[in-house]
Coordinates of C-alpha atoms in Angstrom, one line a residue:
M1 CA -63.3 -52.2 66.6
K2 CA -61.0 -53.4 63.7
S3 CA -57.3 -52.8 64.0
G4 CA -55.4 -50.9 61.3
A5 CA -53.7 -54.1 60.0
E6 CA -57.0 -55.9 59.6
E7 CA -58.5 -52.8 57.8
K8 CA -55.5 -52.6 55.5
K9 CA -55.8 -56.3 54.7
R10 CA -59.5 -56.0 53.7
M11 CA -58.7 -52.8 51.6
P12 CA -59.3 -53.1 47.9
F13 CA -56.2 -53.9 45.8
H14 CA -56.2 -50.6 43.8
R15 CA -56.4 -48.6 47.0
K16 CA -53.7 -50.6 48.9
Y17 CA -50.9 -50.0 46.3
R18 CA -52.0 -46.6 45.0
K19 CA -48.7 -44.9 46.0
V20 CA -46.7 -47.5 44.3
R21 CA -48.9 -47.2 41.2
A22 CA -48.5 -43.5 41.2
C23 CA -44.7 -43.7 41.3
A24 CA -44.7 -46.3 38.5
A25 CA -47.0 -44.1 36.4
A26 CA -44.7 -41.1 36.9
M27 CA -41.7 -43.1 35.9
C28 CA -43.4 -44.3 32.8
A29 CA -44.4 -40.8 31.9
L30 CA -40.8 -39.6 32.3
Y31 CA -39.5 -42.5 30.3
M32 CA -41.9 -41.7 27.5
V33 CA -40.9 -38.0 27.5
Y34 CA -37.2 -39.1 27.2
V35 CA -37.9 -41.5 24.3
M36 CA -39.9 -38.9 22.5
Y37 CA -37.1 -36.3 23.0
V38 CA -34.4 -38.7 21.7
F39 CA -36.5 -39.7 18.7
S40 CA -37.3 -36.1 17.8
Y41 CA -33.6 -35.2 18.1
V42 CA -32.4 -38.1 15.9
V43 CA -35.1 -37.3 13.2
T44 CA -34.3 -33.6 13.3
T45 CA -30.6 -34.1 13.1
D46 CA -31.0 -36.6 10.2
I47 CA -33.2 -34.1 8.3
E48 CA -30.8 -31.2 8.9
T49 CA -27.8 -33.3 7.9
T50 CA -29.4 -34.5 4.8
T51 CA -30.4 -31.0 3.8
T52 CA -27.0 -29.5 4.6
K53 CA -25.1 -32.2 2.7
G54 CA -27.5 -31.8 -0.2
E55 CA -26.6 -28.1 -0.3
R56 CA -22.9 -28.8 -0.2
L57 CA -22.8 -31.3 -3.0
G58 CA -22.6 -28.6 -5.7
H59 CA -19.6 -26.9 -4.2
S60 CA -16.0 -27.3 -5.4
F61 CA -13.1 -26.6 -3.2
L62 CA -9.9 -24.8 -4.1
F63 CA -7.0 -24.8 -1.7
V64 CA -3.9 -22.5 -2.1
G65 CA -0.7 -23.3 -0.3
G66 CA 3.1 -23.0 -0.5
P67 CA 6.0 -21.6 1.4
H68 CA 5.1 -18.4 3.3
F69 CA 5.9 -15.3 1.3
S70 CA 6.0 -17.1 -2.0
G71 CA 3.0 -15.4 -3.6
T72 CA 0.0 -17.2 -2.1
T73 CA -1.7 -13.9 -1.3
L74 CA -1.3 -12.4 -4.8
L75 CA -2.5 -15.7 -6.3
T76 CA -5.6 -15.7 -4.1
M77 CA -6.5 -12.2 -5.1
M78 CA -6.1 -13.1 -8.7
F79 CA -8.5 -16.0 -8.3
L80 CA -11.0 -13.7 -6.6
E81 CA -11.2 -11.6 -9.8
T82 CA -12.9 -14.6 -11.5
E83 CA -16.6 -15.4 -11.2
N84 CA -18.1 -17.9 -8.8
V85 CA -15.1 -17.9 -6.4
A86 CA -15.5 -17.1 -2.7
T87 CA -12.9 -17.0 0.0
F88 CA -13.3 -15.7 3.6
E89 CA -14.6 -12.2 3.7
L90 CA -12.2 -9.2 3.7
K91 CA -12.2 -7.7 7.1
Q92 CA -10.8 -4.8 9.1
P93 CA -7.6 -5.9 10.8
T94 CA -6.5 -5.4 14.3
F95 CA -4.3 -2.5 13.6
R96 CA -0.6 -2.7 14.3
N97 CA -0.2 0.3 12.1
R98 CA -2.7 3.1 12.7
K99 CA -2.1 4.5 9.2
A100 CA -3.7 1.4 7.8
K101 CA -7.3 2.5 8.7
N102 CA -8.6 1.6 5.2
S103 CA -6.8 -1.7 4.9
L104 CA -8.5 -5.0 4.4
I105 CA -7.0 -8.5 4.8
I106 CA -7.9 -12.0 3.7
E107 CA -8.1 -14.3 6.7
E108 CA -6.2 -17.5 6.5
G109 CA -8.3 -20.6 7.4
Q110 CA -5.5 -22.0 9.6
H111 CA -6.2 -19.3 12.1
L112 CA -10.0 -19.7 12.0
Q113 CA -10.3 -23.3 13.2
D114 CA -9.3 -25.6 16.1
V115 CA -8.9 -28.8 14.3
F116 CA -5.3 -28.9 13.1
P117 CA -2.2 -27.0 14.5
T118 CA -1.2 -23.8 12.8
A119 CA 2.4 -23.1 11.5
R120 CA 2.9 -20.9 14.6
A121 CA 2.4 -24.0 16.8
F122 CA 5.5 -25.5 15.3
G123 CA 7.8 -22.5 15.3
G124 CA 6.3 -20.1 12.7
P125 CA 6.5 -19.6 9.0
C126 CA 10.3 -19.9 8.7
R127 CA 10.8 -23.2 10.5
Y128 CA 7.5 -25.1 11.1
A129 CA 7.7 -27.7 8.2
S130 CA 10.9 -29.3 9.6
K131 CA 8.7 -30.8 12.4
K132 CA 7.3 -34.2 11.4
R133 CA 4.0 -33.5 13.1
S134 CA 3.3 -30.6 10.8
R135 CA 2.5 -33.0 8.0
L136 CA -0.9 -34.5 7.7
T137 CA -2.2 -37.2 5.3
E138 CA -5.3 -39.3 4.9
L139 CA -3.9 -41.7 7.5
D140 CA -4.2 -39.1 10.2
H141 CA -7.5 -38.8 11.9
L142 CA -7.9 -35.8 14.1
P143 CA -10.6 -35.7 16.8
K144 CA -12.6 -32.8 15.4
E145 CA -11.8 -33.1 11.7
N146 CA -15.5 -33.6 10.8
T147 CA -16.2 -30.1 12.1
L148 CA -13.6 -28.3 9.9
Y149 CA -16.1 -27.6 7.1
D150 CA -18.6 -26.2 9.5
Q151 CA -16.0 -23.9 11.1
W152 CA -15.1 -22.5 7.7
A153 CA -18.6 -22.6 6.1
S154 CA -19.9 -19.7 8.1
K155 CA -17.2 -17.5 6.6
W156 CA -17.7 -18.5 3.0
D157 CA -20.3 -17.0 0.6
L158 CA -22.0 -20.3 0.0
T159 CA -23.9 -18.9 -3.0
Q160 CA -20.7 -19.2 -5.0
S161 CA -19.8 -22.5 -6.6
I162 CA -16.1 -22.6 -5.8
L163 CA -15.0 -22.1 -2.2
L164 CA -11.3 -21.1 -1.9
E165 CA -9.2 -21.3 1.2
K166 CA -5.6 -20.0 1.3
S167 CA -3.2 -21.0 4.1
P168 CA 0.5 -21.6 3.2
P169 CA 0.7 -24.8 5.4
H170 CA -1.8 -26.5 3.1
V171 CA 1.3 -27.6 1.3
M172 CA 1.8 -30.0 4.2
H173 CA -1.8 -31.0 4.6
S174 CA -3.0 -31.6 1.1
R175 CA -3.8 -35.3 1.3
W176 CA -5.5 -34.9 4.6
L177 CA -7.6 -32.0 3.4
Q178 CA -8.6 -33.9 0.3
A179 CA -9.8 -36.9 2.4
V180 CA -11.7 -34.7 4.9
F181 CA -13.5 -32.6 2.2
R182 CA -14.2 -35.6 0.0
E183 CA -16.6 -36.7 2.7
R184 CA -18.5 -33.4 2.3
T185 CA -18.8 -32.9 -1.4
S186 CA -19.1 -34.7 -4.8
G187 CA -17.6 -31.6 -6.5
S188 CA -14.0 -31.2 -7.4
I189 CA -11.2 -30.7 -4.9
S190 CA -8.2 -28.8 -6.3
F191 CA -4.9 -27.5 -5.1
V192 CA -2.7 -24.8 -6.4
F193 CA 0.7 -24.4 -4.8
T194 CA 3.2 -21.6 -5.2
M195 CA 7.0 -21.7 -4.9
K196 CA 9.8 -19.2 -4.9
H197 CA 13.6 -19.2 -4.7
P198 CA 14.4 -20.0 -1.0
L199 CA 17.2 -17.4 -0.8
S200 CA 14.8 -14.7 -1.9
I201 CA 12.3 -15.5 0.8
Y202 CA 15.1 -16.0 3.4
E203 CA 16.7 -12.6 2.8
R204 CA 13.5 -10.8 3.0
H205 CA 11.7 -12.5 5.8
C206 CA 13.6 -15.3 7.6
T207 CA 17.1 -14.2 8.4
F208 CA 16.5 -14.5 12.1
V209 CA 16.3 -18.3 12.0
G210 CA 19.5 -18.8 10.1
L211 CA 19.9 -20.0 6.5
K212 CA 20.4 -23.7 7.3
T213 CA 17.2 -23.8 9.4
Y214 CA 15.2 -22.0 6.6
L215 CA 16.6 -24.3 3.9
E216 CA 15.4 -27.3 5.9
N217 CA 12.0 -25.7 6.3
W218 CA 11.7 -24.9 2.6
L219 CA 12.9 -28.3 1.4
S220 CA 10.6 -30.1 3.8
Q221 CA 7.7 -28.4 2.2
M222 CA 8.8 -29.0 -1.4
E223 CA 9.9 -32.6 -0.8
T224 CA 6.6 -33.3 0.9
L225 CA 4.7 -31.8 -2.0
R226 CA 6.7 -33.8 -4.5
E227 CA 5.6 -37.0 -2.7
D228 CA 2.0 -36.0 -2.0
I229 CA 1.0 -34.4 -5.3
T230 CA 0.7 -37.7 -7.1
R231 CA -2.1 -38.6 -4.6
L232 CA -4.2 -35.5 -5.3
E233 CA -7.1 -35.5 -7.7
H234 CA -6.3 -32.0 -9.2
A235 CA -3.1 -30.2 -8.4
Y236 CA -1.0 -27.5 -10.0
V237 CA 2.3 -25.7 -9.1
I238 CA 3.2 -22.2 -10.0
R239 CA 6.8 -21.1 -9.8
Y240 CA 6.7 -17.4 -8.8
E241 CA 9.5 -16.5 -11.1
D242 CA 7.8 -18.0 -14.1
W243 CA 4.5 -16.4 -13.3
L244 CA 5.8 -12.9 -13.3
S245 CA 8.9 -13.4 -15.6
T246 CA 7.3 -11.5 -18.5
E247 CA 6.2 -7.9 -18.6
S248 CA 2.8 -8.8 -19.9
T249 CA 1.8 -11.1 -17.1
A250 CA 3.4 -8.8 -14.4
T251 CA 1.6 -5.8 -15.9
R252 CA -1.8 -7.5 -16.0
T253 CA -1.4 -8.8 -12.4
F254 CA -0.3 -5.4 -11.2
K255 CA -3.2 -3.5 -12.9
T256 CA -5.7 -6.0 -11.6
L257 CA -4.6 -5.9 -8.0
E258 CA -3.0 -2.5 -7.5
G259 CA -5.5 -1.2 -4.9
K260 CA -5.7 -4.5 -3.0
I261 CA -1.9 -4.9 -2.9
L262 CA -1.5 -1.6 -1.2
S263 CA -4.1 -2.4 1.4
I264 CA -2.5 -5.8 2.2
D265 CA 1.0 -4.3 2.4
R266 CA -0.1 -1.4 4.7
E267 CA -1.8 -3.8 7.1
E268 CA 1.0 -6.3 7.2
E269 CA 3.7 -3.5 7.5
Q270 CA 5.6 -5.2 4.6
H271 CA 6.7 -1.8 3.2
Y272 CA 4.9 -2.4 -0.1
D273 CA 6.6 -5.8 -0.4
H274 CA 3.9 -7.3 -2.6
W275 CA 4.0 -4.3 -4.8
R276 CA 7.7 -4.6 -5.2
Q277 CA 7.4 -8.3 -5.9
L278 CA 5.4 -7.6 -9.0
Q279 CA 8.5 -5.7 -10.3
Y280 CA 10.8 -8.5 -9.3
F281 CA 12.4 -8.9 -12.7
H282 CA 11.9 -6.1 -15.2
G283 CA 11.0 -3.1 -13.0
K284 CA 8.7 -1.9 -15.7
V285 CA 5.4 -2.2 -13.9
G286 CA 3.6 0.7 -12.3
T287 CA 4.6 4.3 -11.8
I288 CA 6.8 4.1 -8.7
K289 CA 10.6 3.8 -8.8
P290 CA 11.5 0.3 -9.8
Y291 CA 12.6 -2.0 -7.0
V292 CA 14.3 -5.3 -7.8
A293 CA 14.4 -7.7 -5.0
T294 CA 17.8 -9.3 -5.2
F295 CA 19.7 -11.7 -3.0
K296 CA 23.4 -12.6 -2.9
P297 CA 24.0 -16.1 -4.2
L298 CA 26.4 -18.3 -2.2
N299 CA 29.9 -19.2 -3.2
P300 CA 30.0 -22.7 -4.8
S301 CA 32.6 -23.7 -2.2
D302 CA 30.2 -22.9 0.7
T303 CA 29.4 -25.8 3.0
L304 CA 25.6 -25.2 2.5
V305 CA 25.9 -25.4 -1.2
Q306 CA 27.6 -28.8 -0.9
Q307 CA 24.9 -29.9 1.6
Y308 CA 21.8 -28.7 -0.1
E309 CA 22.4 -28.1 -3.8
S310 CA 21.4 -31.6 -4.9
R311 CA 18.1 -31.4 -3.0
L312 CA 17.3 -28.0 -4.5
Y313 CA 18.1 -29.2 -8.1
P314 CA 14.8 -31.0 -8.8
F315 CA 12.9 -27.7 -8.2
G316 CA 15.0 -25.7 -10.6
Y317 CA 16.8 -23.6 -8.0
S318 CA 20.5 -23.2 -7.0
L319 CA 22.1 -21.5 -4.1
T320 CA 24.8 -20.2 -6.5
T321 CA 22.6 -18.2 -8.9
R322 CA 19.4 -16.2 -9.2
E323 CA 18.5 -17.8 -12.5
M324 CA 16.3 -20.9 -12.9
I325 CA 18.3 -24.0 -13.7
F326 CA 15.8 -25.3 -16.2
D327 CA 12.4 -24.5 -17.6
V328 CA 9.3 -25.9 -15.9
N329 CA 8.6 -28.1 -18.9
D330 CA 11.9 -29.8 -18.5
P331 CA 11.5 -33.5 -17.4
N332 CA 14.1 -32.9 -14.7
Y333 CA 11.7 -30.4 -13.0
A334 CA 9.9 -32.2 -10.1
F335 CA 6.5 -30.7 -11.0
H336 CA 6.8 -30.5 -14.8
E337 CA 3.5 -32.4 -15.1
Y338 CA 1.7 -30.0 -12.8
N339 CA 2.9 -26.6 -13.8
I340 CA 1.0 -23.5 -14.6
V341 CA 3.2 -20.9 -16.4
V342 CA 0.8 -18.0 -17.0
L343 CA -2.4 -17.1 -15.2

């Protein structure tokens, strides 16, 4: 009788190594499945990317920024009254004031993304710009910057041709935003910035940080903008005082935005601050008792005047007066080539 070893030796080749062949076949099958999966993923992704980019090519982007409380909300609402402009949808807020049940607010994009830090991360609206890290340019490459459009796109009405995003810190991010969104569209990328007398903003919203701290914050924004604006494809600056300095423009703005202004104010518990801002100069707008937002200028001998007056001068402001030092068309005005006087 033949031994097991002799029988195995005389066994046909295909029977002797059938287990090895079965394992090899299984491995080949798994490898082929993996290759097909990777190939299908790459092809699908490429098709989706091409389609999506093709859809985005027709969009233009409009970014609104400037010091907090300088009129960015009013300006955004004015833009929304024109055709083909979309911003993030109005939504019901998380109520801090229960009386504001019918209020709607416009979300700021800085709070709807995780790509760049918000103003709050650097100390809040009244001090953030003094931190060097709050500024971004095309030389900065953030890990998730390619996802910024996608994070915002779901909140825009993409059937509109102009997509608007309003966040005050865009005044510190303009060059970076232009670089990031230039990769996503062949349409125009425009910026509109607002500015307002720093003492007016300070008295109403930022006294808790101290005047010196706020002046550094305000000047950091304006001096950054003065340097960056020359690198932007399309950029404009609106000085709040010029925008609403005449009864006709203030009246038109008020009549256009009356209902929205009240909703915004109620939600933000600003005691109708936007409403009052529209009556800043003449007090002739609307039917309520006129309110003129005033602030007390500093004495010329004040230490802060000596320290900051020369830095404020290019922007047409002074710590010693409520009046503008010169007209926006004056060559001494830092943004005389970029101004918009009337909307």
